[in-house]
Amino acid sequence: MRFLSLKPIFRYAIIIFIIVAFTGIVFSQFMNNYIVLVLVLLTEYIILMMMLHFVFDNYVKPIRKATDTLDELVKGNFRARMHHPVTGSMASLLMKINKLARSLSELSINEKMQAEQLTTVIENIQSGLILIDEKGYIHLVNKNFLSLFGKKEKDYIGYLYYDVLDNEKIHKAIQQTFLYEEKVKDSVIVESDHEQYFEIMGAPIFDEKNILKGAVLVLYDITELKKLESMRKDFVANVSHELKTPITSIRGFSETLLDEDLNDKDTARQFLSIINEESKRLQTLIEDLLSLSKLEKEDSRLELANLHFSELMDEVIPVLKQQAESSGITLKVESVDGLEFKADRSGVKQVMINVLANAINYTPNGGEVTLIAEEQKEYIHLMVKDTGIGIPKESLPRIFERFYRVDKARSRNTGGTGLGLAIVKHIVELHNGKVEVESEVNKGTAFHIYFPKN
Ligand SMILES: Nc1ncnc2c1ncn2[C@@H]1O[C@H](COP(=O)(O)OP(=O)(O)OP(=O)(O)O)[C@@H](O)[C@H]1O
Ligand SMILES: [Mg+2]
């Protein structure tokens, strides 16, 4: 046993020693000269040892090293290489093993890179993705899918889809993908903390023999699209409604005028003035709609020019001052001298008119409206402050929406269409500026408008 555990070279050396000893015993039977015998045996021993060394170094050792290298490769260590100084067929074996190791290493790097790329793509696409095998077990869910349904990966992987997914429409899409073996499209609503709309796409997966191996399901978020669609519908409904009121009134009064005896000049005059008012209203509404649509155009351009704020206010304030005075409101302007900034002249004028007109319209008799203009770092800060009726907290986030009015009846009385602030916001944002509002009911409102200086 101990013999077997010795290093091979020692084992072979012992065997050679035994062979030499055996030849010594045989030769001693017929050789009397012991010196010659010893010399012969010594020569035999040296020759055999040299042969052993040659065989060991050129064949046994490289084969053992080759086996070790191959063992490493089998284990997956593709960096294993063979180093041994050999010649002949052994050298070619060594070269081929090293070449094989290099190819395996390249293959594994490529495979790893491809796997990483695929994972990156799957994890970073904006849609939810789920992979199901032909038996209905889930094999993969991406990050987006998890954030959508709020569970962990381990809650899905290895489970049957109908055990872990509650949405009926998703079940239906998966079943149809398996049933018809073709792409399926549907839309679903997912309710997490808020309602989200998704377009769901199911696609079957086939193997090379065209046998169904599973299905992949992709959920695209179309909430924004749905919102836009409903905004568009609301907008059309609102426009129609806003147009209907003055048109009904114009038609009603003109029909009465046509039917009635026109000798009653006072009534006729009264009706005509109503028609005139309503047509003015129509005109403002259409003008506002047109300027909104112009502002919304993708290529809507600003004509930027150096503006002197005081010059601009000289054009705006007189008209508004008159309007304020007729409503018993004091209009004050506090502005730093020489305030200059780069902006679109007519745009800024419209912003100021809309905000100041609101302040005057929504401030009762005896109130005060103040415009303060100042420089603030990279912005020009324009503040319009009033002591008016104020805006309830719940309405504050909505006042920039088109057609939104806190009190429809009151706004209509002042000729309002509910588009003024939507236009303001558009113009300011086109300038890369911002509008903020603070308000307290029955105390007053302050609009802060920031235009970048350049
Ligand atoms: N300074 C203010 N004080 C109180 N409420 C205001 C003030 N400014 C705006 N609001 C509220 O915000 C709503 C939207 O304002 P916006 O200017 O967009 O429309 P509008 O004044 O009704 O009509 P218009 O399109 O003719 O300006 C108003 O109807 C009003 O309820
Ligand atoms: Mg207004």
PDB file of N, CA, C and O in Angstrom, residues 50-117:
ATOM      1  N   MET A  50      18.059   6.748 -17.144  1.00  0.00           N
ATOM      2  CA  MET A  50      17.985   7.806 -18.148  1.00  0.00           C
ATOM      3  C   MET A  50      16.763   7.620 -19.029  1.00  0.00           C
ATOM      4  O   MET A  50      16.030   8.570 -19.361  1.00  0.00           O
ATOM      5  N   MET A  51      16.499   6.325 -19.387  1.00  0.00           N
ATOM      6  CA  MET A  51      15.322   6.041 -20.214  1.00  0.00           C
ATOM      7  C   MET A  51      14.042   6.410 -19.455  1.00  0.00           C
ATOM      8  O   MET A  51      13.110   7.002 -20.005  1.00  0.00           O
ATOM      9  N   LEU A  52      14.073   6.026 -18.171  1.00  0.00           N
ATOM     10  CA  LEU A  52      12.894   6.333 -17.338  1.00  0.00           C
ATOM     11  C   LEU A  52      12.649   7.836 -17.297  1.00  0.00           C
ATOM     12  O   LEU A  52      11.531   8.320 -17.481  1.00  0.00           O
ATOM     13  N   HIS A  53      13.770   8.560 -17.086  1.00  0.00           N
ATOM     14  CA  HIS A  53      13.635  10.008 -16.996  1.00  0.00           C
ATOM     15  C   HIS A  53      13.072  10.603 -18.283  1.00  0.00           C
ATOM     16  O   HIS A  53      12.181  11.444 -18.283  1.00  0.00           O
ATOM     17  N   PHE A  54      13.597  10.068 -19.421  1.00  0.00           N
ATOM     18  CA  PHE A  54      13.144  10.577 -20.715  1.00  0.00           C
ATOM     19  C   PHE A  54      11.643  10.324 -20.913  1.00  0.00           C
ATOM     20  O   PHE A  54      10.869  11.229 -21.250  1.00  0.00           O
ATOM     21  N   VAL A  55      11.244   9.069 -20.655  1.00  0.00           N
ATOM     22  CA  VAL A  55       9.829   8.717 -20.848  1.00  0.00           C
ATOM     23  C   VAL A  55       8.959   9.548 -19.902  1.00  0.00           C
ATOM     24  O   VAL A  55       7.914  10.089 -20.278  1.00  0.00           O
ATOM     25  N   PHE A  56       9.413   9.652 -18.668  1.00  0.00           N
ATOM     26  CA  PHE A  56       8.620  10.360 -17.661  1.00  0.00           C
ATOM     27  C   PHE A  56       8.430  11.835 -18.022  1.00  0.00           C
ATOM     28  O   PHE A  56       7.323  12.369 -17.987  1.00  0.00           O
ATOM     29  N   ASP A  57       9.563  12.426 -18.440  1.00  0.00           N
ATOM     30  CA  ASP A  57       9.505  13.865 -18.726  1.00  0.00           C
ATOM     31  C   ASP A  57       8.733  14.180 -19.993  1.00  0.00           C
ATOM     32  O   ASP A  57       8.049  15.196 -20.081  1.00  0.00           O
ATOM     33  N   ASN A  58       8.834  13.294 -21.009  1.00  0.00           N
ATOM     34  CA  ASN A  58       8.235  13.609 -22.293  1.00  0.00           C
ATOM     35  C   ASN A  58       6.834  13.064 -22.487  1.00  0.00           C
ATOM     36  O   ASN A  58       6.113  13.525 -23.360  1.00  0.00           O
ATOM     37  N   TYR A  59       6.463  12.062 -21.697  1.00  0.00           N
ATOM     38  CA  TYR A  59       5.129  11.494 -21.911  1.00  0.00           C
ATOM     39  C   TYR A  59       4.261  11.514 -20.655  1.00  0.00           C
ATOM     40  O   TYR A  59       3.132  12.012 -20.661  1.00  0.00           O
ATOM     41  N   VAL A  60       4.800  10.938 -19.581  1.00  0.00           N
ATOM     42  CA  VAL A  60       3.943  10.804 -18.382  1.00  0.00           C
ATOM     43  C   VAL A  60       3.566  12.182 -17.823  1.00  0.00           C
ATOM     44  O   VAL A  60       2.386  12.482 -17.632  1.00  0.00           O
ATOM     45  N   LYS A  61       4.593  13.019 -17.620  1.00  0.00           N
ATOM     46  CA  LYS A  61       4.330  14.334 -17.013  1.00  0.00           C
ATOM     47  C   LYS A  61       3.365  15.174 -17.868  1.00  0.00           C
ATOM     48  O   LYS A  61       2.372  15.693 -17.349  1.00  0.00           O
ATOM     49  N   PRO A  62       3.619  15.327 -19.191  1.00  0.00           N
ATOM     50  CA  PRO A  62       2.672  16.126 -19.978  1.00  0.00           C
ATOM     51  C   PRO A  62       1.264  15.550 -19.969  1.00  0.00           C
ATOM     52  O   PRO A  62       0.293  16.296 -19.921  1.00  0.00           O
ATOM     53  N   ILE A  63       1.136  14.213 -19.987  1.00  0.00           N
ATOM     54  CA  ILE A  63      -0.225  13.645 -19.985  1.00  0.00           C
ATOM     55  C   ILE A  63      -0.931  13.980 -18.678  1.00  0.00           C
ATOM     56  O   ILE A  63      -2.104  14.346 -18.648  1.00  0.00           O
ATOM     57  N   ARG A  64      -0.149  13.935 -17.588  1.00  0.00           N
ATOM     58  CA  ARG A  64      -0.768  14.267 -16.299  1.00  0.00           C
ATOM     59  C   ARG A  64      -1.180  15.741 -16.274  1.00  0.00           C
ATOM     60  O   ARG A  64      -2.268  16.100 -15.833  1.00  0.00           O
ATOM     61  N   LYS A  65      -0.282  16.579 -16.815  1.00  0.00           N
ATOM     62  CA  LYS A  65      -0.615  18.012 -16.844  1.00  0.00           C
ATOM     63  C   LYS A  65      -1.824  18.262 -17.729  1.00  0.00           C
ATOM     64  O   LYS A  65      -2.697  19.078 -17.416  1.00  0.00           O
ATOM     65  N   ALA A  66      -1.884  17.537 -18.872  1.00  0.00           N
ATOM     66  CA  ALA A  66      -3.022  17.697 -19.780  1.00  0.00           C
ATOM     67  C   ALA A  66      -4.304  17.300 -19.056  1.00  0.00           C
ATOM     68  O   ALA A  66      -5.330  18.001 -19.149  1.00  0.00           O
ATOM     69  N   THR A  67      -4.243  16.198 -18.322  1.00  0.00           N
ATOM     70  CA  THR A  67      -5.439  15.751 -17.586  1.00  0.00           C
ATOM     71  C   THR A  67      -5.871  16.814 -16.585  1.00  0.00           C
ATOM     72  O   THR A  67      -7.057  17.140 -16.468  1.00  0.00           O
ATOM     73  N   ASP A  68      -4.863  17.365 -15.852  1.00  0.00           N
ATOM     74  CA  ASP A  68      -5.195  18.402 -14.857  1.00  0.00           C
ATOM     75  C   ASP A  68      -5.856  19.609 -15.536  1.00  0.00           C
ATOM     76  O   ASP A  68      -6.862  20.137 -15.050  1.00  0.00           O
ATOM     77  N   THR A  69      -5.262  20.035 -16.690  1.00  0.00           N
ATOM     78  CA  THR A  69      -5.822  21.204 -17.391  1.00  0.00           C
ATOM     79  C   THR A  69      -7.250  20.910 -17.830  1.00  0.00           C
ATOM     80  O   THR A  69      -8.155  21.740 -17.673  1.00  0.00           O
ATOM     81  N   LEU A  70      -7.443  19.712 -18.413  1.00  0.00           N
ATOM     82  CA  LEU A  70      -8.794  19.368 -18.883  1.00  0.00           C
ATOM     83  C   LEU A  70      -9.783  19.323 -17.721  1.00  0.00           C
ATOM     84  O   LEU A  70     -10.931  19.760 -17.848  1.00  0.00           O
ATOM     85  N   ASP A  71      -9.292  18.825 -16.573  1.00  0.00           N
ATOM     86  CA  ASP A  71     -10.162  18.804 -15.370  1.00  0.00           C
ATOM     87  C   ASP A  71     -10.617  20.210 -15.023  1.00  0.00           C
ATOM     88  O   ASP A  71     -11.792  20.461 -14.735  1.00  0.00           O
ATOM     89  N   GLU A  72      -9.666  21.172 -15.074  1.00  0.00           N
ATOM     90  CA  GLU A  72      -9.993  22.573 -14.762  1.00  0.00           C
ATOM     91  C   GLU A  72     -11.020  23.119 -15.753  1.00  0.00           C
ATOM     92  O   GLU A  72     -11.963  23.806 -15.378  1.00  0.00           O
ATOM     93  N   LEU A  73     -10.814  22.792 -17.044  1.00  0.00           N
ATOM     94  CA  LEU A  73     -11.740  23.273 -18.076  1.00  0.00           C
ATOM     95  C   LEU A  73     -13.136  22.711 -17.845  1.00  0.00           C
ATOM     96  O   LEU A  73     -14.135  23.417 -17.980  1.00  0.00           O
ATOM     97  N   VAL A  74     -13.178  21.414 -17.482  1.00  0.00           N
ATOM     98  CA  VAL A  74     -14.477  20.785 -17.210  1.00  0.00           C
ATOM     99  C   VAL A  74     -15.165  21.507 -16.065  1.00  0.00           C
ATOM    100  O   VAL A  74     -16.377  21.751 -16.084  1.00  0.00           O
ATOM    101  N   LYS A  75     -14.356  21.932 -15.078  1.00  0.00           N
ATOM    102  CA  LYS A  75     -14.937  22.630 -13.912  1.00  0.00           C
ATOM    103  C   LYS A  75     -15.394  24.043 -14.268  1.00  0.00           C
ATOM    104  O   LYS A  75     -16.040  24.714 -13.491  1.00  0.00           O
ATOM    105  N   GLY A  76     -14.991  24.525 -15.449  1.00  0.00           N
ATOM    106  CA  GLY A  76     -15.448  25.864 -15.864  1.00  0.00           C
ATOM    107  C   GLY A  76     -14.375  26.926 -15.736  1.00  0.00           C
ATOM    108  O   GLY A  76     -14.638  28.093 -15.990  1.00  0.00           O
ATOM    109  N   ASN A  77     -13.158  26.498 -15.317  1.00  0.00           N
ATOM    110  CA  ASN A  77     -12.082  27.484 -15.253  1.00  0.00           C
ATOM    111  C   ASN A  77     -11.410  27.561 -16.612  1.00  0.00           C
ATOM    112  O   ASN A  77     -10.471  26.827 -16.904  1.00  0.00           O
ATOM    113  N   PHE A  78     -11.941  28.481 -17.468  1.00  0.00           N
ATOM    114  CA  PHE A  78     -11.435  28.545 -18.835  1.00  0.00           C
ATOM    115  C   PHE A  78     -10.119  29.292 -18.950  1.00  0.00           C
ATOM    116  O   PHE A  78      -9.606  29.491 -20.041  1.00  0.00           O
ATOM    117  N   ARG A  79      -9.578  29.712 -17.790  1.00  0.00           N
ATOM    118  CA  ARG A  79      -8.280  30.382 -17.857  1.00  0.00           C
ATOM    119  C   ARG A  79      -7.126  29.389 -17.696  1.00  0.00           C
ATOM    120  O   ARG A  79      -5.970  29.746 -17.780  1.00  0.00           O
ATOM    121  N   ALA A  80      -7.493  28.116 -17.422  1.00  0.00           N
ATOM    122  CA  ALA A  80      -6.453  27.092 -17.230  1.00  0.00           C
ATOM    123  C   ALA A  80      -5.695  26.893 -18.542  1.00  0.00           C
ATOM    124  O   ALA A  80      -6.300  26.840 -19.604  1.00  0.00           O
ATOM    125  N   ARG A  81      -4.330  26.835 -18.460  1.00  0.00           N
ATOM    126  CA  ARG A  81      -3.491  26.594 -19.650  1.00  0.00           C
ATOM    127  C   ARG A  81      -2.432  25.567 -19.284  1.00  0.00           C
ATOM    128  O   ARG A  81      -2.094  25.387 -18.107  1.00  0.00           O
ATOM    129  N   MET A  82      -1.843  24.911 -20.303  1.00  0.00           N
ATOM    130  CA  MET A  82      -0.812  23.906 -20.060  1.00  0.00           C
ATOM    131  C   MET A  82       0.537  24.492 -20.411  1.00  0.00           C
ATOM    132  O   MET A  82       0.704  25.060 -21.495  1.00  0.00           O
ATOM    133  N   HIS A  83       1.506  24.376 -19.490  1.00  0.00           N
ATOM    134  CA  HIS A  83       2.864  24.841 -19.816  1.00  0.00           C
ATOM    135  C   HIS A  83       3.814  23.697 -19.575  1.00  0.00           C
ATOM    136  O   HIS A  83       3.956  23.230 -18.453  1.00  0.00           O
ATOM    137  N   HIS A  84       4.438  23.195 -20.621  1.00  0.00           N
ATOM    138  CA  HIS A  84       5.431  22.132 -20.459  1.00  0.00           C
ATOM    139  C   HIS A  84       6.320  22.114 -21.691  1.00  0.00           C
ATOM    140  O   HIS A  84       5.823  22.109 -22.817  1.00  0.00           O
ATOM    141  N   PRO A  85       7.651  22.119 -21.471  1.00  0.00           N
ATOM    142  CA  PRO A  85       8.537  22.120 -22.639  1.00  0.00           C
ATOM    143  C   PRO A  85       8.600  20.735 -23.274  1.00  0.00           C
ATOM    144  O   PRO A  85       9.282  19.854 -22.742  1.00  0.00           O
ATOM    145  N   VAL A  86       7.849  20.508 -24.334  1.00  0.00           N
ATOM    146  CA  VAL A  86       7.878  19.212 -25.028  1.00  0.00           C
ATOM    147  C   VAL A  86       8.033  19.431 -26.523  1.00  0.00           C
ATOM    148  O   VAL A  86       7.814  20.528 -27.021  1.00  0.00           O
ATOM    149  N   THR A  87       8.335  18.333 -27.201  1.00  0.00           N
ATOM    150  CA  THR A  87       8.452  18.414 -28.672  1.00  0.00           C
ATOM    151  C   THR A  87       7.605  17.301 -29.266  1.00  0.00           C
ATOM    152  O   THR A  87       7.058  16.473 -28.532  1.00  0.00           O
ATOM    153  N   GLY A  88       7.482  17.308 -30.556  1.00  0.00           N
ATOM    154  CA  GLY A  88       6.801  16.223 -31.267  1.00  0.00           C
ATOM    155  C   GLY A  88       5.310  16.228 -31.050  1.00  0.00           C
ATOM    156  O   GLY A  88       4.675  17.263 -30.891  1.00  0.00           O
ATOM    157  N   SER A  89       4.750  14.988 -31.003  1.00  0.00           N
ATOM    158  CA  SER A  89       3.293  14.869 -30.961  1.00  0.00           C
ATOM    159  C   SER A  89       2.737  15.421 -29.656  1.00  0.00           C
ATOM    160  O   SER A  89       1.613  15.919 -29.606  1.00  0.00           O
ATOM    161  N   MET A  90       3.552  15.326 -28.587  1.00  0.00           N
ATOM    162  CA  MET A  90       3.092  15.876 -27.301  1.00  0.00           C
ATOM    163  C   MET A  90       2.940  17.400 -27.381  1.00  0.00           C
ATOM    164  O   MET A  90       2.013  17.965 -26.815  1.00  0.00           O
ATOM    165  N   ALA A  91       3.881  18.034 -28.110  1.00  0.00           N
ATOM    166  CA  ALA A  91       3.813  19.497 -28.246  1.00  0.00           C
ATOM    167  C   ALA A  91       2.535  19.891 -28.978  1.00  0.00           C
ATOM    168  O   ALA A  91       1.861  20.860 -28.623  1.00  0.00           O
ATOM    169  N   SER A  92       2.153  19.095 -29.982  1.00  0.00           N
ATOM    170  CA  SER A  92       0.943  19.424 -30.733  1.00  0.00           C
ATOM    171  C   SER A  92      -0.288  19.227 -29.853  1.00  0.00           C
ATOM    172  O   SER A  92      -1.243  20.009 -29.913  1.00  0.00           O
ATOM    173  N   LEU A  93      -0.259  18.165 -28.987  1.00  0.00           N
ATOM    174  CA  LEU A  93      -1.384  17.960 -28.050  1.00  0.00           C
ATOM    175  C   LEU A  93      -1.516  19.169 -27.120  1.00  0.00           C
ATOM    176  O   LEU A  93      -2.607  19.696 -26.901  1.00  0.00           O
ATOM    177  N   LEU A  94      -0.355  19.616 -26.588  1.00  0.00           N
ATOM    178  CA  LEU A  94      -0.351  20.768 -25.666  1.00  0.00           C
ATOM    179  C   LEU A  94      -0.917  22.011 -26.344  1.00  0.00           C
ATOM    180  O   LEU A  94      -1.764  22.713 -25.802  1.00  0.00           O
ATOM    181  N   MET A  95      -0.490  22.214 -27.600  1.00  0.00           N
ATOM    182  CA  MET A  95      -0.969  23.392 -28.337  1.00  0.00           C
ATOM    183  C   MET A  95      -2.479  23.333 -28.532  1.00  0.00           C
ATOM    184  O   MET A  95      -3.200  24.321 -28.371  1.00  0.00           O
ATOM    185  N   LYS A  96      -2.961  22.110 -28.875  1.00  0.00           N
ATOM    186  CA  LYS A  96      -4.392  21.966 -29.140  1.00  0.00           C
ATOM    187  C   LYS A  96      -5.219  22.153 -27.873  1.00  0.00           C
ATOM    188  O   LYS A  96      -6.304  22.751 -27.910  1.00  0.00           O
ATOM    189  N   ILE A  97      -4.671  21.660 -26.755  1.00  0.00           N
ATOM    190  CA  ILE A  97      -5.420  21.848 -25.495  1.00  0.00           C
ATOM    191  C   ILE A  97      -5.497  23.343 -25.162  1.00  0.00           C
ATOM    192  O   ILE A  97      -6.548  23.860 -24.803  1.00  0.00           O
ATOM    193  N   ASN A  98      -4.373  24.038 -25.334  1.00  0.00           N
ATOM    194  CA  ASN A  98      -4.379  25.478 -25.046  1.00  0.00           C
ATOM    195  C   ASN A  98      -5.305  26.248 -25.981  1.00  0.00           C
ATOM    196  O   ASN A  98      -5.988  27.176 -25.567  1.00  0.00           O
ATOM    197  N   LYS A  99      -5.361  25.807 -27.246  1.00  0.00           N
ATOM    198  CA  LYS A  99      -6.241  26.454 -28.212  1.00  0.00           C
ATOM    199  C   LYS A  99      -7.696  26.234 -27.806  1.00  0.00           C
ATOM    200  O   LYS A  99      -8.523  27.157 -27.836  1.00  0.00           O
ATOM    201  N   LEU A 100      -7.973  25.001 -27.407  1.00  0.00           N
ATOM    202  CA  LEU A 100      -9.340  24.667 -26.966  1.00  0.00           C
ATOM    203  C   LEU A 100      -9.728  25.543 -25.779  1.00  0.00           C
ATOM    204  O   LEU A 100     -10.835  26.101 -25.711  1.00  0.00           O
ATOM    205  N   ALA A 101      -8.769  25.674 -24.820  1.00  0.00           N
ATOM    206  CA  ALA A 101      -9.040  26.491 -23.623  1.00  0.00           C
ATOM    207  C   ALA A 101      -9.325  27.939 -24.014  1.00  0.00           C
ATOM    208  O   ALA A 101     -10.241  28.565 -23.495  1.00  0.00           O
ATOM    209  N   ARG A 102      -8.524  28.445 -24.975  1.00  0.00           N
ATOM    210  CA  ARG A 102      -8.731  29.831 -25.412  1.00  0.00           C
ATOM    211  C   ARG A 102     -10.099  30.013 -26.066  1.00  0.00           C
ATOM    212  O   ARG A 102     -10.826  30.957 -25.778  1.00  0.00           O
ATOM    213  N   SER A 103     -10.484  29.044 -26.925  1.00  0.00           N
ATOM    214  CA  SER A 103     -11.787  29.137 -27.596  1.00  0.00           C
ATOM    215  C   SER A 103     -12.907  29.103 -26.567  1.00  0.00           C
ATOM    216  O   SER A 103     -13.868  29.870 -26.643  1.00  0.00           O
ATOM    217  N   LEU A 104     -12.754  28.194 -25.609  1.00  0.00           N
ATOM    218  CA  LEU A 104     -13.790  28.090 -24.565  1.00  0.00           C
ATOM    219  C   LEU A 104     -13.900  29.395 -23.790  1.00  0.00           C
ATOM    220  O   LEU A 104     -14.993  29.868 -23.487  1.00  0.00           O
ATOM    221  N   SER A 105     -12.727  29.971 -23.493  1.00  0.00           N
ATOM    222  CA  SER A 105     -12.703  31.215 -22.729  1.00  0.00           C
ATOM    223  C   SER A 105     -13.403  32.331 -23.515  1.00  0.00           C
ATOM    224  O   SER A 105     -14.218  33.071 -22.972  1.00  0.00           O
ATOM    225  N   GLU A 106     -13.097  32.423 -24.840  1.00  0.00           N
ATOM    226  CA  GLU A 106     -13.750  33.445 -25.670  1.00  0.00           C
ATOM    227  C   GLU A 106     -15.252  33.227 -25.727  1.00  0.00           C
ATOM    228  O   GLU A 106     -16.045  34.155 -25.581  1.00  0.00           O
ATOM    229  N   LEU A 107     -15.621  31.955 -25.913  1.00  0.00           N
ATOM    230  CA  LEU A 107     -17.051  31.619 -25.973  1.00  0.00           C
ATOM    231  C   LEU A 107     -17.760  32.035 -24.697  1.00  0.00           C
ATOM    232  O   LEU A 107     -18.844  32.619 -24.724  1.00  0.00           O
ATOM    233  N   SER A 108     -17.108  31.723 -23.579  1.00  0.00           N
ATOM    234  CA  SER A 108     -17.773  32.024 -22.296  1.00  0.00           C
ATOM    235  C   SER A 108     -17.874  33.528 -22.079  1.00  0.00           C
ATOM    236  O   SER A 108     -18.870  34.028 -21.568  1.00  0.00           O
ATOM    237  N   ILE A 109     -16.813  34.291 -22.519  1.00  0.00           N
ATOM    238  CA  ILE A 109     -16.879  35.754 -22.380  1.00  0.00           C
ATOM    239  C   ILE A 109     -18.012  36.302 -23.241  1.00  0.00           C
ATOM    240  O   ILE A 109     -18.827  37.107 -22.794  1.00  0.00           O
ATOM    241  N   ASN A 110     -18.102  35.790 -24.492  1.00  0.00           N
ATOM    242  CA  ASN A 110     -19.175  36.252 -25.386  1.00  0.00           C
ATOM    243  C   ASN A 110     -20.542  35.946 -24.815  1.00  0.00           C
ATOM    244  O   ASN A 110     -21.449  36.774 -24.842  1.00  0.00           O
ATOM    245  N   GLU A 111     -20.645  34.732 -24.291  1.00  0.00           N
ATOM    246  CA  GLU A 111     -21.936  34.299 -23.741  1.00  0.00           C
ATOM    247  C   GLU A 111     -22.316  35.188 -22.562  1.00  0.00           C
ATOM    248  O   GLU A 111     -23.445  35.645 -22.443  1.00  0.00           O
ATOM    249  N   LYS A 112     -21.300  35.464 -21.716  1.00  0.00           N
ATOM    250  CA  LYS A 112     -21.549  36.296 -20.537  1.00  0.00           C
ATOM    251  C   LYS A 112     -21.982  37.700 -20.972  1.00  0.00           C
ATOM    252  O   LYS A 112     -22.918  38.281 -20.433  1.00  0.00           O
ATOM    253  N   MET A 113     -21.267  38.234 -22.004  1.00  0.00           N
ATOM    254  CA  MET A 113     -21.591  39.580 -22.481  1.00  0.00           C
ATOM    255  C   MET A 113     -23.006  39.634 -23.040  1.00  0.00           C
ATOM    256  O   MET A 113     -23.774  40.543 -22.746  1.00  0.00           O
ATOM    257  N   GLN A 114     -23.348  38.595 -23.818  1.00  0.00           N
ATOM    258  CA  GLN A 114     -24.687  38.571 -24.409  1.00  0.00           C
ATOM    259  C   GLN A 114     -25.751  38.475 -23.321  1.00  0.00           C
ATOM    260  O   GLN A 114     -26.777  39.154 -23.380  1.00  0.00           O
ATOM    261  N   ALA A 115     -25.458  37.627 -22.323  1.00  0.00           N
ATOM    262  CA  ALA A 115     -26.426  37.467 -21.229  1.00  0.00           C
ATOM    263  C   ALA A 115     -26.593  38.795 -20.497  1.00  0.00           C
ATOM    264  O   ALA A 115     -27.706  39.205 -20.164  1.00  0.00           O
ATOM    265  N   GLU A 116     -25.444  39.495 -20.278  1.00  0.00           N
ATOM    266  CA  GLU A 116     -25.508  40.781 -19.579  1.00  0.00           C
ATOM    267  C   GLU A 116     -26.285  41.812 -20.384  1.00  0.00           C
ATOM    268  O   GLU A 116     -27.109  42.544 -19.854  1.00  0.00           O
ATOM    269  N   GLN A 117     -26.020  41.829 -21.711  1.00  0.00           N
ATOM    270  CA  GLN A 117     -26.734  42.783 -22.572  1.00  0.00           C
ATOM    271  C   GLN A 117     -28.231  42.520 -22.525  1.00  0.00           C
ATOM    272  O   GLN A 117     -29.043  43.437 -22.385  1.00  0.00           O
TER     273      GLN A 117
END
